[in-house]
Coordinates of C-alpha atoms in Angstrom, one line a residue:
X1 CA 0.0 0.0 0.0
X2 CA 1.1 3.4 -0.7
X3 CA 1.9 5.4 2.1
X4 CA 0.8 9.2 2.1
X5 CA 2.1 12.0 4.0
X6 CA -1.6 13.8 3.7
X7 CA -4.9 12.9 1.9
X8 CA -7.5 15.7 1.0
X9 CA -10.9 13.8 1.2
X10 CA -13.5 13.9 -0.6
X11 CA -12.6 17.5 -2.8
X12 CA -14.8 17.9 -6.3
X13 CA -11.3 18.8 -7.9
X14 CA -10.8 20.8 -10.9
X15 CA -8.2 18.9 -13.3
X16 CA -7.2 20.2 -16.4
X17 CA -10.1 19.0 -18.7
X18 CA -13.1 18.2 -16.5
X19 CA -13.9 17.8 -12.8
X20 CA -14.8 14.9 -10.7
X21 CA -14.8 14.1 -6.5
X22 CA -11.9 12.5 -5.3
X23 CA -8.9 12.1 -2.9
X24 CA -5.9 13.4 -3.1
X25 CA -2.7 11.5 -2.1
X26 CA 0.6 13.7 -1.5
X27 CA 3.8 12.2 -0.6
X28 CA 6.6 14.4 -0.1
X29 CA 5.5 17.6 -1.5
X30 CA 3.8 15.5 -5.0
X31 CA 0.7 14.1 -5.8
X32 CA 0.7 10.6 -5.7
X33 CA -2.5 9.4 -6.0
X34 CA -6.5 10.8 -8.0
X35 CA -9.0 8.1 -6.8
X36 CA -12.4 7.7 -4.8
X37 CA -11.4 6.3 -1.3
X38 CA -8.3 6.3 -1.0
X39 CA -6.7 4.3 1.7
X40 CA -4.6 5.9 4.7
X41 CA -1.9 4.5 6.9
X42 CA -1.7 5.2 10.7
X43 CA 0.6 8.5 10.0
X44 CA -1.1 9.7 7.5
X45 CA -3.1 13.4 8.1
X46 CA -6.5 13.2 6.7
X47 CA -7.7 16.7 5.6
X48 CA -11.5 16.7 5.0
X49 CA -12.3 18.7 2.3
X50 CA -16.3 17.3 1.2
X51 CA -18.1 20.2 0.1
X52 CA -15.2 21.8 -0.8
X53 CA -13.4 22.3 -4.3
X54 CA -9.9 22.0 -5.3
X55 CA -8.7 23.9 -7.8
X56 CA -5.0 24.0 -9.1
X57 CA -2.4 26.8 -7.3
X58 CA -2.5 29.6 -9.0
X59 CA 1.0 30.6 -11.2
X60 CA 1.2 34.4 -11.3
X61 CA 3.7 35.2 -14.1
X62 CA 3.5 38.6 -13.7
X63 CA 4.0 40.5 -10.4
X64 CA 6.5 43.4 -8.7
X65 CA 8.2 43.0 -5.5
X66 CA 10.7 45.4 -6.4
X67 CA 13.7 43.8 -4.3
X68 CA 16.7 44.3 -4.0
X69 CA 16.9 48.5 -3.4
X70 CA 12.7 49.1 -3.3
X71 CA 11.5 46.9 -0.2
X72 CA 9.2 49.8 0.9
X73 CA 7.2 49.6 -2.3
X74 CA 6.6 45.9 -1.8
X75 CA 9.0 43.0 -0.7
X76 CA 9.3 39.5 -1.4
X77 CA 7.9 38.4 1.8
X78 CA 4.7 41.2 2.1
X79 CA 4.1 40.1 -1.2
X80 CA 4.2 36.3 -1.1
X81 CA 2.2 36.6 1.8
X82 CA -0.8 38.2 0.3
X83 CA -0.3 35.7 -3.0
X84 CA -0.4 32.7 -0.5
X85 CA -3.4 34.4 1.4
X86 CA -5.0 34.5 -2.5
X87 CA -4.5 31.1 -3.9
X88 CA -1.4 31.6 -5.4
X89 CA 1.3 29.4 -5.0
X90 CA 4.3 30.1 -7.6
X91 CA 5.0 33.7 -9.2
X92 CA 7.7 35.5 -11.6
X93 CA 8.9 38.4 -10.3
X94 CA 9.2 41.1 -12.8
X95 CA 12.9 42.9 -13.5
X96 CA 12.1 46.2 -13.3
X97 CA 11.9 48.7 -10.1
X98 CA 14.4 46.9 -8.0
X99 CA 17.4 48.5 -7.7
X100 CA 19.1 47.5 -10.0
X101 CA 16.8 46.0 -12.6
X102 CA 17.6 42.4 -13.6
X103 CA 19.7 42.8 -16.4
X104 CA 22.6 41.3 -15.3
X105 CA 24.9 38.9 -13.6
X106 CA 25.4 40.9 -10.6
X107 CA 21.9 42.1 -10.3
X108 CA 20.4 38.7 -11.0
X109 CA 22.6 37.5 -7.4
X110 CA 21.0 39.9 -5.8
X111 CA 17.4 39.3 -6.7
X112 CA 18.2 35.9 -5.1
X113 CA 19.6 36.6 -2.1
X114 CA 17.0 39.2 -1.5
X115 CA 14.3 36.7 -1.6
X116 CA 16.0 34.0 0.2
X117 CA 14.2 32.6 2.8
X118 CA 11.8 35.5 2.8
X119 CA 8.7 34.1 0.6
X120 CA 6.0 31.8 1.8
X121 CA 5.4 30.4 -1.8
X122 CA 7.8 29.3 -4.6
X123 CA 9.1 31.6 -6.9
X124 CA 11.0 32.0 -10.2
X125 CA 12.1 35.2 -12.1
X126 CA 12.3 37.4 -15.0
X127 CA 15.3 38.6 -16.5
X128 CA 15.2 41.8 -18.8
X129 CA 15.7 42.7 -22.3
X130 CA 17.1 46.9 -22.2
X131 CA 19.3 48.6 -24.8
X132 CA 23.0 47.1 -24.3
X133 CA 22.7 43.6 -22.3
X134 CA 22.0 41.0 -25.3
X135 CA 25.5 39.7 -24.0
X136 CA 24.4 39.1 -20.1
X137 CA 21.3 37.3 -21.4
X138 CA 23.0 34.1 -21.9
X139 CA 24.3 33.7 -18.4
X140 CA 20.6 34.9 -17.1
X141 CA 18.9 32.1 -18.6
X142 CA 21.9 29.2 -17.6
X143 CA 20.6 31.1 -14.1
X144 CA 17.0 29.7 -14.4
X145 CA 15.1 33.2 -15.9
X146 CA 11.9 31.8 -17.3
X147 CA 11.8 34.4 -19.8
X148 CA 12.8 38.0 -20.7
X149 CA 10.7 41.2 -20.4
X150 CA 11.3 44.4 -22.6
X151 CA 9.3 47.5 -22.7
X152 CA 8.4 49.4 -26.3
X153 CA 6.8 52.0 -24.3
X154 CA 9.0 54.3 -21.5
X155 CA 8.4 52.2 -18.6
X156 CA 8.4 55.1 -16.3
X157 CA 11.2 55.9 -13.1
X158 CA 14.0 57.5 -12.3
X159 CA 17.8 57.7 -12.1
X160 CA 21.1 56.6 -13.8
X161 CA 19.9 53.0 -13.4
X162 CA 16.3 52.1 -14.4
X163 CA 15.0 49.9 -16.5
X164 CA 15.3 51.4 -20.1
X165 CA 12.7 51.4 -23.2
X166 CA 13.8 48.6 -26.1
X167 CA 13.8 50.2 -29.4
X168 CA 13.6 48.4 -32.7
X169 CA 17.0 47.7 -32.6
X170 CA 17.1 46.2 -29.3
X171 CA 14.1 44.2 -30.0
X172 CA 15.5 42.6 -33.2
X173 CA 19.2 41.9 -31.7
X174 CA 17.5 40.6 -28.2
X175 CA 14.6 38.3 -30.2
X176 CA 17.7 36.7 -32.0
X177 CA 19.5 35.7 -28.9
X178 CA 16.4 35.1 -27.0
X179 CA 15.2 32.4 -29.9
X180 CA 18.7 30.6 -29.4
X181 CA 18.5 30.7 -25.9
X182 CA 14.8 28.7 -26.3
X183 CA 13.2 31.3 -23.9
X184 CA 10.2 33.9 -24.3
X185 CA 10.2 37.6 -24.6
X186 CA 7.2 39.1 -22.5
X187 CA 6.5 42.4 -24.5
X188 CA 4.5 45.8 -22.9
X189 CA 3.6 46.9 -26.0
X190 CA 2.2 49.7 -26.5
X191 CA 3.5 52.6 -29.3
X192 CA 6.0 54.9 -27.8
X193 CA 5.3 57.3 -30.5
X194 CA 1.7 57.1 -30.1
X195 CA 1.3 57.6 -26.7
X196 CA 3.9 60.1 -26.2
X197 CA 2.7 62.5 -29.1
X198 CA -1.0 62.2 -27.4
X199 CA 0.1 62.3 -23.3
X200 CA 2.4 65.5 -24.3
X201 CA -0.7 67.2 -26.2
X202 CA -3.0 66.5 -23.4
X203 CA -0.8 67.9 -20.7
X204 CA 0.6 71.1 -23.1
X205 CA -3.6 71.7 -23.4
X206 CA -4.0 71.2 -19.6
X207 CA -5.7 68.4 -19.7
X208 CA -4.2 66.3 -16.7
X209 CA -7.5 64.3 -15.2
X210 CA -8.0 60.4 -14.9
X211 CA -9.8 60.2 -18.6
X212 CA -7.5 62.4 -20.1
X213 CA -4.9 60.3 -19.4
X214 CA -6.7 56.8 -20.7
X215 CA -7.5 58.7 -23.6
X216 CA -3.9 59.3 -24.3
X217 CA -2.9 55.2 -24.8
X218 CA -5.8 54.3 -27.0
X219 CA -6.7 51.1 -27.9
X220 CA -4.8 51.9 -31.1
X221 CA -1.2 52.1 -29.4
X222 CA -1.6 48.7 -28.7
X223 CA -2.8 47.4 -31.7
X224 CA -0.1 49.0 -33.4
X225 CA 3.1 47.6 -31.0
X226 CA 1.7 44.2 -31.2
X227 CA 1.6 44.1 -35.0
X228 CA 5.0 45.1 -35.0
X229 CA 6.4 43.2 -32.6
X230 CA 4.5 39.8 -34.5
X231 CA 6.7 40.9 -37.2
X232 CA 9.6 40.6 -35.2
X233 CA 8.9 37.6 -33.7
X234 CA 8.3 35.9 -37.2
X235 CA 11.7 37.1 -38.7
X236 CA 13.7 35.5 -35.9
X237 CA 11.5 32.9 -34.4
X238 CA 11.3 34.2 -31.2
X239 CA 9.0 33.0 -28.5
X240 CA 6.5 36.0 -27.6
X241 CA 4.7 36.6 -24.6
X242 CA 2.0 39.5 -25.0
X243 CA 1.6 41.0 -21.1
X244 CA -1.6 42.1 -20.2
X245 CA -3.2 42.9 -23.7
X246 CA -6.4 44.8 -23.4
X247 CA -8.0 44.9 -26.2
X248 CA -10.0 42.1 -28.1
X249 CA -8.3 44.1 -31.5
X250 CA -4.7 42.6 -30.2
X251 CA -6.0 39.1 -29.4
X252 CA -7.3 38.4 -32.6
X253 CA -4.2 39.4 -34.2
X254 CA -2.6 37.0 -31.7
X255 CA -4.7 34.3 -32.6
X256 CA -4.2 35.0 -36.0
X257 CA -0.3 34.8 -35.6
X258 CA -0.4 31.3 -33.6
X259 CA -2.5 30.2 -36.3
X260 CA -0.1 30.6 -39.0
X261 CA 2.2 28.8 -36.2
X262 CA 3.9 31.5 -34.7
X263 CA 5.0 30.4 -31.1
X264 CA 3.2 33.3 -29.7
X265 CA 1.0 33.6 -26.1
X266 CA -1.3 36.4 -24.7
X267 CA -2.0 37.4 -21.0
X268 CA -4.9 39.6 -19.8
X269 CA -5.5 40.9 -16.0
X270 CA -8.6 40.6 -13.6
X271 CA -8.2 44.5 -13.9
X272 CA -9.6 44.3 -17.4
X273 CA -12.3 42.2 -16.8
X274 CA -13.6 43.8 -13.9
X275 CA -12.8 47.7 -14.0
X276 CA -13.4 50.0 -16.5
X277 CA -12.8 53.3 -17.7
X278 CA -15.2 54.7 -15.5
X279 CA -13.4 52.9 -12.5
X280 CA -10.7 55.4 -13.1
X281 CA -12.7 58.3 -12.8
X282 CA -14.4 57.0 -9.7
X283 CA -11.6 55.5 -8.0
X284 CA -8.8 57.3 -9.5
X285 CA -5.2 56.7 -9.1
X286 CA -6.1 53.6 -7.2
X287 CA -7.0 52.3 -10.8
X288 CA -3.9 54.1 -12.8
X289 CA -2.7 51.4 -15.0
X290 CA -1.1 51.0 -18.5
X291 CA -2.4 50.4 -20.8
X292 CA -5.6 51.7 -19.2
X293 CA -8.5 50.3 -18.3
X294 CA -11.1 50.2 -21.0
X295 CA -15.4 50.4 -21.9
X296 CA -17.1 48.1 -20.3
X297 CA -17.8 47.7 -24.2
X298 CA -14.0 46.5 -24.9
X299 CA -14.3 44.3 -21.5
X300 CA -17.7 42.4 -22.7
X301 CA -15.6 41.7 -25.7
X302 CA -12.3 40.3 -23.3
X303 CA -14.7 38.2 -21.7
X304 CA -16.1 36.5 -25.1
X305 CA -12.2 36.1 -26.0
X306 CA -11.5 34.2 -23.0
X307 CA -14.6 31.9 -23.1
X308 CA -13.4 31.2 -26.8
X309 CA -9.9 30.3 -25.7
X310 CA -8.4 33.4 -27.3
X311 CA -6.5 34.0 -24.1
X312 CA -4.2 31.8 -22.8
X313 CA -3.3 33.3 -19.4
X314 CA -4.5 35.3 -16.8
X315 CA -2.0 37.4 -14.3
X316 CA -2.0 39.8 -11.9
X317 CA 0.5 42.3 -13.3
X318 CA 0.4 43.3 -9.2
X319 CA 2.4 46.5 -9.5
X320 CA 2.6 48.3 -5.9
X321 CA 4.0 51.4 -4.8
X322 CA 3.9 53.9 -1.7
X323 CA 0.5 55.7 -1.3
X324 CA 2.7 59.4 -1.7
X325 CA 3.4 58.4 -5.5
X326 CA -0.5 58.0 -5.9
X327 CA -0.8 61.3 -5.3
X328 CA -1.2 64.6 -7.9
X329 CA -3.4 66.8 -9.4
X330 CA -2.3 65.7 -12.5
X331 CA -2.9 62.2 -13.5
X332 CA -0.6 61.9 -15.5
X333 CA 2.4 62.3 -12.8
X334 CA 0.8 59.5 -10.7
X335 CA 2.6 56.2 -10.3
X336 CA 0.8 53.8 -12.8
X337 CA 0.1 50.3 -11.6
X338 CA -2.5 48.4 -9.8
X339 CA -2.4 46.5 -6.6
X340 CA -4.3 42.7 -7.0
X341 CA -3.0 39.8 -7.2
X342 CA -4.3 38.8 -3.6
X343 CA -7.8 38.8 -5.5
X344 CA -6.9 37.7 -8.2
X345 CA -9.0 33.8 -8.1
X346 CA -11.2 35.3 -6.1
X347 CA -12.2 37.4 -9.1
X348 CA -12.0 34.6 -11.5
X349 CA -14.2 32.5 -9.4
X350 CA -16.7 35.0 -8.4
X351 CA -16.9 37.2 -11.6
X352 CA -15.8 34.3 -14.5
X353 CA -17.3 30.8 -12.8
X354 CA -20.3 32.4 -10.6
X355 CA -21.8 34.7 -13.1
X356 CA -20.5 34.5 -16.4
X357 CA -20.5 30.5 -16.1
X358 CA -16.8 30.4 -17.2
X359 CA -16.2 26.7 -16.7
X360 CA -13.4 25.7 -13.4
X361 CA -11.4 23.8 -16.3
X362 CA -10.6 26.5 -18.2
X363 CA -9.7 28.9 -15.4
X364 CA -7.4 26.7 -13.9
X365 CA -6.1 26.0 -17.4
X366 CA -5.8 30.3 -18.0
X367 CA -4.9 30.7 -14.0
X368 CA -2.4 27.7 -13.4
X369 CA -1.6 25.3 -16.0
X370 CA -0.9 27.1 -19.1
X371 CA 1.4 30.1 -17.4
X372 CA 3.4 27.3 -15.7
X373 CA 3.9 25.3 -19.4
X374 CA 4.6 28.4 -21.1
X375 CA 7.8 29.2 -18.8
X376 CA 8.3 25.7 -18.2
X377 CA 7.9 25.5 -15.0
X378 CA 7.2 21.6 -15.1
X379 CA 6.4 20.8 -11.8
X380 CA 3.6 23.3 -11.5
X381 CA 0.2 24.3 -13.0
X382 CA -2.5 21.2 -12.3
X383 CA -3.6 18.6 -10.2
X384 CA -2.0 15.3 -11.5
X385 CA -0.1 13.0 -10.2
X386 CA 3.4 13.5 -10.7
X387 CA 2.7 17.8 -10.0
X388 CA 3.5 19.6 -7.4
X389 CA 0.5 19.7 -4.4
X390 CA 0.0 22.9 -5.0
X391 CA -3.7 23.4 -4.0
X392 CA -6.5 25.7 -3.1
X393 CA -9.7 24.8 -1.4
X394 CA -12.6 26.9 -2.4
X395 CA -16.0 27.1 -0.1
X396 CA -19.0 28.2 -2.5
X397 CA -20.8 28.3 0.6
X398 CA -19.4 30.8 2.2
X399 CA -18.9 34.6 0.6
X400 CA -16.1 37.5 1.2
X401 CA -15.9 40.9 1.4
X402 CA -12.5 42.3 1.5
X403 CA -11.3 44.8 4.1
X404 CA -8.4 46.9 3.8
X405 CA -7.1 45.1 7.0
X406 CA -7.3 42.0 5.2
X407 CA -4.4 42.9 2.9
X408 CA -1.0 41.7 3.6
X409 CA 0.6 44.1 1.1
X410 CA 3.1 46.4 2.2
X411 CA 1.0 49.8 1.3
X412 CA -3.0 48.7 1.9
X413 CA -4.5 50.2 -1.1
X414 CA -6.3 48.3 -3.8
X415 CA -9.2 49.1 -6.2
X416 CA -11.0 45.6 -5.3
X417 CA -11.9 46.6 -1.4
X418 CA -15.3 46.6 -0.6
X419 CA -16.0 44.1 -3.5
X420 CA -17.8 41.1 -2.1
X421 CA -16.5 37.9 -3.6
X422 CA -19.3 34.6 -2.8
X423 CA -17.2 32.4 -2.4
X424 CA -13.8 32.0 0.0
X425 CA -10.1 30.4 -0.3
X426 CA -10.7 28.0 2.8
X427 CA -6.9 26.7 2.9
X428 CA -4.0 27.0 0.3
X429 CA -1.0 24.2 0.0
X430 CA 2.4 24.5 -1.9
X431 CA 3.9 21.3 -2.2
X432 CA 2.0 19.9 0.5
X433 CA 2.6 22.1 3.1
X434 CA -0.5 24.3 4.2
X435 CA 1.0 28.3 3.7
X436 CA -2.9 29.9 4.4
X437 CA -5.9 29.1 6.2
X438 CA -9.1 31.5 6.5
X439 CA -9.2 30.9 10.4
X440 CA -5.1 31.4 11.1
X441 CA -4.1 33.1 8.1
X442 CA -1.0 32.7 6.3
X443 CA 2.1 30.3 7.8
X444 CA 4.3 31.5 10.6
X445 CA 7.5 31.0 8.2
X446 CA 8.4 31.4 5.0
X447 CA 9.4 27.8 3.3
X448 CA 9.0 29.1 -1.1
X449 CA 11.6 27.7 -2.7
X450 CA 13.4 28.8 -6.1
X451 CA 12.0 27.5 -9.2
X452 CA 14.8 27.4 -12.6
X453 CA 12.6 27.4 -15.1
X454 CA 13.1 24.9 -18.1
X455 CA 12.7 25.6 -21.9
X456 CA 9.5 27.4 -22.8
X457 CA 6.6 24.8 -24.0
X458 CA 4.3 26.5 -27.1
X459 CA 0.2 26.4 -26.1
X460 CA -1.7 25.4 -28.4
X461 CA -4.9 27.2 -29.3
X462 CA -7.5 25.4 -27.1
X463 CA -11.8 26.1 -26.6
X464 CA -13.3 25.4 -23.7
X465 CA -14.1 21.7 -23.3
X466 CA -14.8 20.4 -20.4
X467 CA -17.2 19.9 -17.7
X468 CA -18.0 23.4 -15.1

């Protein structure tokens, strides 16, 4: 008989194509056994879970922690907290806004040391793609980066050492190395040009409010970087990773692209599916993001995309900063970035499963499965043997309303409290070990390990079969 460290009883769990009630068997951090009734040895914890659903940990492949040099913005171990109090149980920290960036050997040692022993779930990072470093990129990825990120829009900051815009020539040099290297480049793309011809205008004509500044990166400016950088991508054969796209315009030029067989992915952000322009005004800098957020007509259209499997992952893009730089009279001097990845499934569940009747396969296909595949984070995304036992429970019976106490982020500000979510995250596991419970709350020490990322794995385009 196999002998199992713990066995969650009795779970409807979500697995990657349908869902059905079983136990769960985890031995040393795996899974090691899907079946009814599973049979336990005298050692073995039994954690009753009937009524309850499992659905995979989430992998975040987009957040900020801004470490080493920016701690008081957010830190690896505030922030791990709050994505372990929200279901998620691996991330990929971003390489901008630490000081320095992560676009180097020396600054790549120490991200690591700054989150060593400091986050409650695992973790894996980002190296960057800036004007000048294709020759570091090589020893980043023999490092473990999953992937590369490069702006083609001024990513904002200040100082001799911040992370710098890649123009076309950067671009095409990087996507050459990057393709040999068999990683992805993550792309912000929206048009410098664009954007910086309109913001300029608006703020010469003294027009400096919250719509004034989401009128100044139109839809447009995306459209327009993501058809260039497609082009890119196909005349070197790099890998492509579109970060939180915004627009149902970009995703069908996505699609198109992976049709034709380009090895291209897109992400979008709960942001865009549950805010709008409108939010901005009402909320304000709270809700400053770019791109911005969009008409609830442009929203109803990035919730048809993703129930047709035109998206393949959803992220956070959890971007924090101190409450000062969320502060001016003109908008468009405000510190753009939203704070959410503790709601993040939450969201999902409530907005995507509850009312839009999303199905739980799909969203933990979008939420876990298909962001861990992408940066090859093997041992992650899904319940199946073999995986990680990287689980969330979920009580539908029970509903939340968020508090601002109830965020573990460094600065407590987020557009998402008040919002009441029905349904809660009743306990959260990363390889087996339980990091959050709703009665104790997150785990008295940090135990996240470091997570090299393997070669990047191609998604295909997928609908959304399966049972809800």
């Amino acid at each position: 008989m196999t002998k199992y460290d713990s066995i969650i009883r009795g779970a409807r769990v979500v697995l990657r194509d349908h869902v059905d009630e079983l136990d769960i068997g985890i031995t040393n951090g795996k899974i090691t056994a899907l079946s009814a009734h599973l049979k336990a040895d005298d050692g073995t914890e039994i954690i009753e879970a009937a009524g309850l659903t499992a659905m995979p940990g989430v992998v975040d492949i987009h957040v900020h922690f801004n470490e080493p040099g920016l701690a008081s913005w957010e830190g690896f171990r505030s922030g791990s907290a709050s994505l372990a109090a929200g279901g998620i149980t691996t991330y990929v920290d971003m390489p901008l806004n630490g000081v320095p960036p992560t676009t180097s050997p020396e600054a790549w040692d120490k991200k690591m040391k700054a989150a060593k022993g400091q986050s409650y779930v695992d973790y894996a990072f980002w190296g960057g793609l800036v004007p000048g470093n294709r020759q570091q990129l090589a020893h980043l990825a023999q490092s473990g980066a999953a992937g590369f990120k490069a702006f083609m829009s001024e990513p904002g900051g200040e100082g001799e050492d911040i992370f710098a815009r890649a123009d076309d020539h950067t671009l095409l040099d990087g996507m050459h190395e990057i393709a040999r290297l068999n990683r992805v480049l993550a792309l912000h793309a929206e048009d410098e040009g664009m954007v910086a011809e309109l913001g300029a205008r608006s703020i010469a004509e003294g027009k400096t409010g919250p719509m004034d500044y989401v009128q100044s990166r139109p839809a447009k400016a995306e459209v327009l970087a993501v058809n260039r950088a497609l082009q890119y991508g196909e005349q070197t054969g790099c890998p492509l990773h579109f970060v939180h796209i915004s627009t149902r315009e970009a995703l069908e030029l996505i699609a198109e692209a992976k049709r034709r067989g380009q090895d291209v992915t897109s992400e979008t952000c709960p942001h865009y599916l549950t805010l709008t322009d409108q939010d901005v005004v009402q909320l304000g800098a709270v809700a400053k993001c770019a791109p911005p957020l969009r008409s609830r007509a442009e929203q109803e259209k990035l919730w048809d995309a993703l129930a047709s499997g035109l998206i393949d992952v959803i992220a956070s893009d959890h971007s924090p900063c101190p409450p000062s730089m969320k502060q001016s009279s003109n908008f468009f001097e405000i510190w753009g970035g939203i704070s959410g990845a503790q709601s993040t499934l939450l969201i999902m569940l409530d907005e995507g499963y509850l009312r839009r009747h999303i199905n739980l396969p799909l969203l933990g296909r979008v939420l876990a499965l298909q962001p861990a595949r992408r940066l090859g984070l093997e041992s992650k995304g899904e319940i199946a043997i073999g995986k990680d036992a990287d689980l969330v429970l979920i009580d539908w019976n029970k509903s939340t309303t968020l508090k601002t106490e109830d965020l573990l982020y460094t600065h407590k500000q987020s557009p998402y409290v008040g919002r009441t979510f029905a349904c809660t995250i009743e306990e959260v596991y990363c390889r087996g070990l339980r990091v959050y419970g709703a009665e104790e709350g997150v785990s008295h020490e940090p135990a996240g390990q470091f997570i090299a990322a393997g070669s990047h794995g191609m998604i295909g385009m997928r609908g959304t079969e399966g049972a809800s």
